[in-house]
Amino acid sequence: MQTRSLWEHTLTFFPQFLAALKEHAPRDATVAVIGASDGKFVLPLAAAGYRVIAVERDPLALHGGEVHLPGTAHAHATGLIDRLRLEDLYDRVQVVEQDFLGSEPLDRLCDAVWTSCSWHYSVNHRRPLAEFVARMQLLVRADGLFGAEFMMPVEARHHLVDHYTSPEKLSRHFTGAWNVLLTLRTAEFTERAHHGRLQDHTHRMGLLLAARTSDHPHPHGKKNA
């Protein structure tokens, strides 16, 4: 990639999701990325040949602008839309500029859906975590893949917010029509300073991958993408 994401060096379980995607979805699968940001995951998916639906509400992430980075006064960040154009991937990605929780759900089913540490942002705390998860689940067709990496509690205040969860708690939302394929977690680790967190800080992260079973009809009977 010629351009770089602001989140280029943050820890991720995305390789595990990508491996599961190759196993469970066709080569030209449609993947929805919820909280697409500036394209850390969208661009690699599109470059690998997948069709991508990128859902994001932040104008800075979408269109770029001035940001404050560690060790610098200000810098210009390239947004998702310009990054897609620069990498000649724009035609493979549908950018949906909307609030995932505050808008009508997408009107199609996808082969897979992915989110990375998006539901723990305070703007999403106005609705229960269960609603965020359920909306993502509704996007997944039969035999499709659900993937989410998320922040686990580190500080005492995190235990008061259900959006800081664990693989065990999150697995409770995947019964009936779902098979949990993989859960992972980290120990506490130090993340280097980055945009939005200008000092080194401590995280724990979890991963859950699940597949919708083909013998359960989709609850809303949506059409495939």
PDB file of C-alpha atoms in Angstrom:
ATOM      1  CA  MET A   1       0.000   0.000   0.000  1.00  0.00           C
ATOM      2  CA  GLN A   2       1.331   3.430  -0.923  1.00  0.00           C
ATOM      3  CA  THR A   3      -0.652   5.170   1.805  1.00  0.00           C
ATOM      4  CA  ARG A   4      -0.691   4.322   5.484  1.00  0.00           C
ATOM      5  CA  SER A   5      -3.471   4.106   8.034  1.00  0.00           C
ATOM      6  CA  LEU A   6      -3.297   6.094  11.266  1.00  0.00           C
ATOM      7  CA  TRP A   7      -3.812   2.715  12.968  1.00  0.00           C
ATOM      8  CA  GLU A   8      -1.129   0.895  10.976  1.00  0.00           C
ATOM      9  CA  HIS A   9       0.858  -0.300  13.982  1.00  0.00           C
ATOM     10  CA  THR A  10      -1.898  -1.080  16.500  1.00  0.00           C
ATOM     11  CA  LEU A  11      -2.298  -4.720  17.517  1.00  0.00           C
ATOM     12  CA  THR A  12      -4.964  -6.706  15.663  1.00  0.00           C
ATOM     13  CA  PHE A  13      -6.411 -10.198  15.262  1.00  0.00           C
ATOM     14  CA  PHE A  14      -7.259  -9.396  11.634  1.00  0.00           C
ATOM     15  CA  PRO A  15      -4.961 -12.164  10.265  1.00  0.00           C
ATOM     16  CA  GLN A  16      -7.113 -14.748  12.067  1.00  0.00           C
ATOM     17  CA  PHE A  17     -10.267 -13.241  10.552  1.00  0.00           C
ATOM     18  CA  LEU A  18      -8.686 -13.217   7.092  1.00  0.00           C
ATOM     19  CA  ALA A  19      -7.705 -16.880   7.420  1.00  0.00           C
ATOM     20  CA  ALA A  20     -11.259 -17.813   8.437  1.00  0.00           C
ATOM     21  CA  LEU A  21     -12.655 -15.735   5.569  1.00  0.00           C
ATOM     22  CA  LYS A  22     -10.541 -17.662   3.053  1.00  0.00           C
ATOM     23  CA  GLU A  23     -11.871 -20.923   4.520  1.00  0.00           C
ATOM     24  CA  HIS A  24     -15.560 -20.013   4.815  1.00  0.00           C
ATOM     25  CA  ALA A  25     -16.292 -17.548   2.007  1.00  0.00           C
ATOM     26  CA  PRO A  26     -15.913 -17.461  -1.809  1.00  0.00           C
ATOM     27  CA  ARG A  27     -13.010 -15.546  -3.328  1.00  0.00           C
ATOM     28  CA  ASP A  28     -15.269 -12.682  -4.431  1.00  0.00           C
ATOM     29  CA  ALA A  29     -17.181 -12.536  -1.135  1.00  0.00           C
ATOM     30  CA  THR A  30     -18.828  -9.354   0.103  1.00  0.00           C
ATOM     31  CA  VAL A  31     -17.465  -8.226   3.477  1.00  0.00           C
ATOM     32  CA  ALA A  32     -18.997  -5.455   5.586  1.00  0.00           C
ATOM     33  CA  VAL A  33     -16.542  -3.556   7.785  1.00  0.00           C
ATOM     34  CA  ILE A  34     -18.325  -1.750  10.606  1.00  0.00           C
ATOM     35  CA  GLY A  35     -16.333   1.217  11.845  1.00  0.00           C
ATOM     36  CA  ALA A  36     -14.197   1.283   8.720  1.00  0.00           C
ATOM     37  CA  SER A  37     -12.096   4.252   9.916  1.00  0.00           C
ATOM     38  CA  ASP A  38      -9.445   5.221   7.353  1.00  0.00           C
ATOM     39  CA  GLY A  39      -9.258   1.754   5.836  1.00  0.00           C
ATOM     40  CA  LYS A  40      -6.752  -0.292   7.846  1.00  0.00           C
ATOM     41  CA  PHE A  41      -8.850  -3.392   7.061  1.00  0.00           C
ATOM     42  CA  VAL A  42     -10.919  -2.180   4.116  1.00  0.00           C
ATOM     43  CA  LEU A  43      -7.957  -1.690   1.778  1.00  0.00           C
ATOM     44  CA  PRO A  44      -6.341  -5.102   2.374  1.00  0.00           C
ATOM     45  CA  LEU A  45      -9.708  -6.815   1.874  1.00  0.00           C
ATOM     46  CA  ALA A  46     -10.343  -4.957  -1.381  1.00  0.00           C
ATOM     47  CA  ALA A  47      -6.784  -5.599  -2.583  1.00  0.00           C
ATOM     48  CA  ALA A  48      -7.311  -9.326  -1.899  1.00  0.00           C
ATOM     49  CA  GLY A  49     -10.273  -9.326  -4.297  1.00  0.00           C
ATOM     50  CA  TYR A  50     -13.187  -9.059  -1.893  1.00  0.00           C
ATOM     51  CA  ARG A  51     -16.068  -6.654  -2.380  1.00  0.00           C
ATOM     52  CA  VAL A  52     -16.272  -4.415   0.677  1.00  0.00           C
ATOM     53  CA  ILE A  53     -19.028  -2.362   2.272  1.00  0.00           C
ATOM     54  CA  ALA A  54     -17.319   0.194   4.535  1.00  0.00           C
ATOM     55  CA  VAL A  55     -19.583   1.728   7.198  1.00  0.00           C
ATOM     56  CA  GLU A  56     -18.163   4.809   8.921  1.00  0.00           C
ATOM     57  CA  ARG A  57     -19.613   8.012  10.421  1.00  0.00           C
ATOM     58  CA  ASP A  58     -16.462  10.037  11.199  1.00  0.00           C
ATOM     59  CA  PRO A  59     -15.812  12.751   8.551  1.00  0.00           C
ATOM     60  CA  LEU A  60     -12.102  12.866   9.405  1.00  0.00           C
ATOM     61  CA  ALA A  61     -11.721   9.116   8.847  1.00  0.00           C
ATOM     62  CA  LEU A  62     -13.617   9.319   5.573  1.00  0.00           C
ATOM     63  CA  HIS A  63     -12.301  12.547   4.084  1.00  0.00           C
ATOM     64  CA  GLY A  64      -9.002  13.165   5.885  1.00  0.00           C
ATOM     65  CA  GLY A  65      -7.746  16.295   7.597  1.00  0.00           C
ATOM     66  CA  GLU A  66      -5.383  17.630  10.203  1.00  0.00           C
ATOM     67  CA  VAL A  67      -4.572  15.353  13.148  1.00  0.00           C
ATOM     68  CA  HIS A  68      -2.338  15.509  16.192  1.00  0.00           C
ATOM     69  CA  LEU A  69       0.195  12.674  16.247  1.00  0.00           C
ATOM     70  CA  PRO A  70       2.727  11.714  18.934  1.00  0.00           C
ATOM     71  CA  GLY A  71       5.903  13.746  18.620  1.00  0.00           C
ATOM     72  CA  THR A  72       4.461  16.212  16.101  1.00  0.00           C
ATOM     73  CA  ALA A  73       2.373  19.334  16.282  1.00  0.00           C
ATOM     74  CA  HIS A  74      -0.023  18.469  13.463  1.00  0.00           C
ATOM     75  CA  ALA A  75      -0.038  16.303  10.379  1.00  0.00           C
ATOM     76  CA  HIS A  76      -2.382  15.693   7.475  1.00  0.00           C
ATOM     77  CA  ALA A  77      -4.118  12.315   7.485  1.00  0.00           C
ATOM     78  CA  THR A  78      -5.449  10.814   4.262  1.00  0.00           C
ATOM     79  CA  GLY A  79      -9.046   9.656   4.602  1.00  0.00           C
ATOM     80  CA  LEU A  80     -10.565   6.384   3.463  1.00  0.00           C
ATOM     81  CA  ILE A  81     -12.029   7.724   0.225  1.00  0.00           C
ATOM     82  CA  ASP A  82      -8.754   9.261  -1.000  1.00  0.00           C
ATOM     83  CA  ARG A  83      -6.785   6.196   0.090  1.00  0.00           C
ATOM     84  CA  LEU A  84      -9.082   3.989  -1.995  1.00  0.00           C
ATOM     85  CA  ARG A  85      -8.604   6.239  -5.016  1.00  0.00           C
ATOM     86  CA  LEU A  86      -4.831   6.408  -4.605  1.00  0.00           C
ATOM     87  CA  GLU A  87      -4.640   2.612  -4.377  1.00  0.00           C
ATOM     88  CA  ASP A  88      -7.037   2.168  -7.346  1.00  0.00           C
ATOM     89  CA  LEU A  89      -9.502   0.248  -5.146  1.00  0.00           C
ATOM     90  CA  TYR A  90     -12.405   2.678  -5.105  1.00  0.00           C
ATOM     91  CA  ASP A  91     -14.570   0.603  -7.456  1.00  0.00           C
ATOM     92  CA  ARG A  92     -14.363  -2.428  -5.135  1.00  0.00           C
ATOM     93  CA  VAL A  93     -15.682  -0.619  -2.070  1.00  0.00           C
ATOM     94  CA  GLN A  94     -19.094   0.815  -1.248  1.00  0.00           C
ATOM     95  CA  VAL A  95     -18.613   3.554   1.350  1.00  0.00           C
ATOM     96  CA  VAL A  96     -21.661   4.006   3.590  1.00  0.00           C
ATOM     97  CA  GLU A  97     -21.373   7.276   5.528  1.00  0.00           C
ATOM     98  CA  GLN A  98     -23.745   6.716   8.429  1.00  0.00           C
ATOM     99  CA  ASP A  99     -24.078   5.964  12.118  1.00  0.00           C
ATOM    100  CA  PHE A 100     -24.310   2.174  12.306  1.00  0.00           C
ATOM    101  CA  LEU A 101     -26.670   2.242  15.309  1.00  0.00           C
ATOM    102  CA  GLY A 102     -28.604   5.358  14.359  1.00  0.00           C
ATOM    103  CA  SER A 103     -29.517   4.481  10.768  1.00  0.00           C
ATOM    104  CA  GLU A 104     -31.556   1.849   8.981  1.00  0.00           C
ATOM    105  CA  PRO A 105     -29.670  -1.454   8.668  1.00  0.00           C
ATOM    106  CA  LEU A 106     -28.064  -2.297   5.337  1.00  0.00           C
ATOM    107  CA  ASP A 107     -30.583  -3.797   2.917  1.00  0.00           C
ATOM    108  CA  ARG A 108     -28.489  -6.799   1.943  1.00  0.00           C
ATOM    109  CA  LEU A 109     -26.775  -9.845   3.338  1.00  0.00           C
ATOM    110  CA  CYS A 110     -23.014 -10.231   3.304  1.00  0.00           C
ATOM    111  CA  ASP A 111     -20.701 -13.210   3.287  1.00  0.00           C
ATOM    112  CA  ALA A 112     -18.870 -11.784   6.295  1.00  0.00           C
ATOM    113  CA  VAL A 113     -18.867  -8.868   8.703  1.00  0.00           C
ATOM    114  CA  TRP A 114     -15.925  -7.490  10.672  1.00  0.00           C
ATOM    115  CA  THR A 115     -15.421  -4.825  13.308  1.00  0.00           C
ATOM    116  CA  SER A 116     -12.326  -3.759  15.187  1.00  0.00           C
ATOM    117  CA  CYS A 117     -12.650  -2.124  18.602  1.00  0.00           C
ATOM    118  CA  SER A 118     -15.532   0.064  17.430  1.00  0.00           C
ATOM    119  CA  TRP A 119     -18.297  -0.603  19.938  1.00  0.00           C
ATOM    120  CA  HIS A 120     -16.214   0.480  22.928  1.00  0.00           C
ATOM    121  CA  TYR A 121     -16.154   4.120  21.749  1.00  0.00           C
ATOM    122  CA  SER A 122     -18.297   6.216  24.072  1.00  0.00           C
ATOM    123  CA  VAL A 123     -20.588   7.374  21.246  1.00  0.00           C
ATOM    124  CA  ASN A 124     -21.831   3.763  21.031  1.00  0.00           C
ATOM    125  CA  HIS A 125     -22.476   3.410  24.759  1.00  0.00           C
ATOM    126  CA  ARG A 126     -25.922   4.997  24.437  1.00  0.00           C
ATOM    127  CA  ARG A 127     -27.217   1.628  23.224  1.00  0.00           C
ATOM    128  CA  PRO A 128     -26.513  -1.806  24.759  1.00  0.00           C
ATOM    129  CA  LEU A 129     -23.703  -3.909  23.343  1.00  0.00           C
ATOM    130  CA  ALA A 130     -26.319  -6.567  22.535  1.00  0.00           C
ATOM    131  CA  GLU A 131     -27.921  -4.214  20.002  1.00  0.00           C
ATOM    132  CA  PHE A 132     -24.614  -3.578  18.223  1.00  0.00           C
ATOM    133  CA  VAL A 133     -23.904  -7.307  18.030  1.00  0.00           C
ATOM    134  CA  ALA A 134     -27.442  -8.133  16.855  1.00  0.00           C
ATOM    135  CA  ARG A 135     -27.265  -5.530  14.071  1.00  0.00           C
ATOM    136  CA  MET A 136     -24.009  -7.032  12.870  1.00  0.00           C
ATOM    137  CA  GLN A 137     -25.476 -10.534  12.989  1.00  0.00           C
ATOM    138  CA  LEU A 138     -28.394  -9.458  10.804  1.00  0.00           C
ATOM    139  CA  LEU A 139     -25.957  -8.643   7.997  1.00  0.00           C
ATOM    140  CA  VAL A 140     -24.585 -12.191   7.766  1.00  0.00           C
ATOM    141  CA  ARG A 141     -26.064 -14.708   5.322  1.00  0.00           C
ATOM    142  CA  ALA A 142     -26.352 -18.448   6.025  1.00  0.00           C
ATOM    143  CA  ASP A 143     -22.878 -20.016   6.336  1.00  0.00           C
ATOM    144  CA  GLY A 144     -21.449 -16.486   6.592  1.00  0.00           C
ATOM    145  CA  LEU A 145     -18.785 -15.286   9.002  1.00  0.00           C
ATOM    146  CA  PHE A 146     -18.949 -12.858  11.931  1.00  0.00           C
ATOM    147  CA  GLY A 147     -15.691 -11.407  13.248  1.00  0.00           C
ATOM    148  CA  ALA A 148     -15.062  -8.918  16.024  1.00  0.00           C
ATOM    149  CA  GLU A 149     -12.018  -7.838  17.976  1.00  0.00           C
ATOM    150  CA  PHE A 150     -12.762  -5.786  21.054  1.00  0.00           C
ATOM    151  CA  MET A 151     -11.363  -4.173  24.159  1.00  0.00           C
ATOM    152  CA  MET A 152     -11.478  -6.137  27.403  1.00  0.00           C
ATOM    153  CA  PRO A 153     -11.610  -4.448  30.821  1.00  0.00           C
ATOM    154  CA  VAL A 154      -8.357  -3.076  32.194  1.00  0.00           C
ATOM    155  CA  GLU A 155      -9.403  -0.210  34.457  1.00  0.00           C
ATOM    156  CA  ALA A 156     -12.071  -0.409  37.176  1.00  0.00           C
ATOM    157  CA  ARG A 157     -14.395   1.876  35.196  1.00  0.00           C
ATOM    158  CA  HIS A 158     -14.380  -0.545  32.281  1.00  0.00           C
ATOM    159  CA  HIS A 159     -16.186  -3.161  34.364  1.00  0.00           C
ATOM    160  CA  LEU A 160     -19.167  -0.796  34.585  1.00  0.00           C
ATOM    161  CA  VAL A 161     -19.584  -0.685  30.793  1.00  0.00           C
ATOM    162  CA  ASP A 162     -20.696  -3.876  29.035  1.00  0.00           C
ATOM    163  CA  HIS A 163     -19.000  -2.761  25.798  1.00  0.00           C
ATOM    164  CA  TYR A 164     -15.690  -3.761  27.433  1.00  0.00           C
ATOM    165  CA  THR A 165     -16.402  -7.455  27.312  1.00  0.00           C
ATOM    166  CA  SER A 166     -14.757 -10.887  27.217  1.00  0.00           C
ATOM    167  CA  PRO A 167     -14.937 -13.803  24.794  1.00  0.00           C
ATOM    168  CA  GLU A 168     -17.056 -15.752  27.309  1.00  0.00           C
ATOM    169  CA  LYS A 169     -19.619 -12.977  27.730  1.00  0.00           C
ATOM    170  CA  LEU A 170     -19.749 -12.236  24.023  1.00  0.00           C
ATOM    171  CA  SER A 171     -20.266 -15.922  23.188  1.00  0.00           C
ATOM    172  CA  ARG A 172     -23.659 -15.780  24.951  1.00  0.00           C
ATOM    173  CA  HIS A 173     -24.971 -13.798  21.972  1.00  0.00           C
ATOM    174  CA  PHE A 174     -24.103 -16.648  19.569  1.00  0.00           C
ATOM    175  CA  THR A 175     -26.581 -19.458  20.219  1.00  0.00           C
ATOM    176  CA  GLY A 176     -29.115 -21.166  17.981  1.00  0.00           C
ATOM    177  CA  ALA A 177     -28.188 -20.052  14.483  1.00  0.00           C
ATOM    178  CA  TRP A 178     -24.492 -19.612  15.298  1.00  0.00           C
ATOM    179  CA  ASN A 179     -21.381 -21.696  15.854  1.00  0.00           C
ATOM    180  CA  VAL A 180     -18.494 -20.010  17.623  1.00  0.00           C
ATOM    181  CA  LEU A 181     -15.375 -20.938  15.656  1.00  0.00           C
ATOM    182  CA  LEU A 182     -12.612 -19.229  17.606  1.00  0.00           C
ATOM    183  CA  THR A 183     -12.065 -17.034  20.649  1.00  0.00           C
ATOM    184  CA  LEU A 184      -8.748 -15.472  21.631  1.00  0.00           C
ATOM    185  CA  ARG A 185      -7.518 -12.979  24.193  1.00  0.00           C
ATOM    186  CA  THR A 186      -4.353 -11.130  25.045  1.00  0.00           C
ATOM    187  CA  ALA A 187      -2.796 -10.479  28.412  1.00  0.00           C
ATOM    188  CA  GLU A 188      -2.380  -6.821  29.295  1.00  0.00           C
ATOM    189  CA  PHE A 189       0.042  -5.156  26.902  1.00  0.00           C
ATOM    190  CA  THR A 190       1.408  -1.677  26.286  1.00  0.00           C
ATOM    191  CA  GLU A 191       0.226   0.016  23.113  1.00  0.00           C
ATOM    192  CA  ARG A 192       2.480   2.744  21.810  1.00  0.00           C
ATOM    193  CA  ALA A 193       1.088   6.272  21.577  1.00  0.00           C
ATOM    194  CA  HIS A 194      -1.016   6.949  18.499  1.00  0.00           C
ATOM    195  CA  HIS A 195      -3.651   9.328  17.153  1.00  0.00           C
ATOM    196  CA  GLY A 196      -6.266   9.844  19.857  1.00  0.00           C
ATOM    197  CA  ARG A 197      -4.023   8.460  22.631  1.00  0.00           C
ATOM    198  CA  LEU A 198      -0.837  10.501  22.698  1.00  0.00           C
ATOM    199  CA  GLN A 199       0.820   8.551  25.516  1.00  0.00           C
ATOM    200  CA  ASP A 200       1.646   4.866  25.795  1.00  0.00           C
ATOM    201  CA  HIS A 201      -1.317   3.022  27.317  1.00  0.00           C
ATOM    202  CA  THR A 202      -2.439  -0.429  28.460  1.00  0.00           C
ATOM    203  CA  HIS A 203      -4.955  -2.662  26.697  1.00  0.00           C
ATOM    204  CA  ARG A 204      -6.368  -6.163  26.721  1.00  0.00           C
ATOM    205  CA  MET A 205      -8.058  -7.398  23.562  1.00  0.00           C
ATOM    206  CA  GLY A 206     -10.308 -10.286  22.638  1.00  0.00           C
ATOM    207  CA  LEU A 207     -11.454 -11.925  19.415  1.00  0.00           C
ATOM    208  CA  LEU A 208     -14.582 -13.858  18.500  1.00  0.00           C
ATOM    209  CA  LEU A 209     -15.233 -15.539  15.160  1.00  0.00           C
ATOM    210  CA  ALA A 210     -18.578 -17.244  14.522  1.00  0.00           C
ATOM    211  CA  ALA A 211     -20.423 -18.752  11.561  1.00  0.00           C
ATOM    212  CA  ARG A 212     -24.166 -18.589  10.897  1.00  0.00           C
ATOM    213  CA  THR A 213     -25.480 -22.116  10.347  1.00  0.00           C
ATOM    214  CA  SER A 214     -27.231 -22.904   7.075  1.00  0.00           C
ATOM    215  CA  ASP A 215     -30.077 -24.825   8.756  1.00  0.00           C
ATOM    216  CA  HIS A 216     -31.460 -21.686  10.446  1.00  0.00           C
ATOM    217  CA  PRO A 217     -33.392 -19.263   8.193  1.00  0.00           C
ATOM    218  CA  HIS A 218     -32.336 -15.631   8.352  1.00  0.00           C
ATOM    219  CA  PRO A 219     -34.693 -13.779  10.752  1.00  0.00           C
ATOM    220  CA  HIS A 220     -35.436 -10.991   8.271  1.00  0.00           C
ATOM    221  CA  GLY A 221     -35.290 -12.901   5.015  1.00  0.00           C
ATOM    222  CA  LYS A 222     -32.942 -10.350   3.426  1.00  0.00           C
ATOM    223  CA  LYS A 223     -31.495 -10.793  -0.026  1.00  0.00           C
ATOM    224  CA  ASN A 224     -27.859 -11.662  -0.602  1.00  0.00           C
ATOM    225  CA  ALA A 225     -25.517  -8.949  -1.871  1.00  0.00           C
TER     226      ALA A 225
END
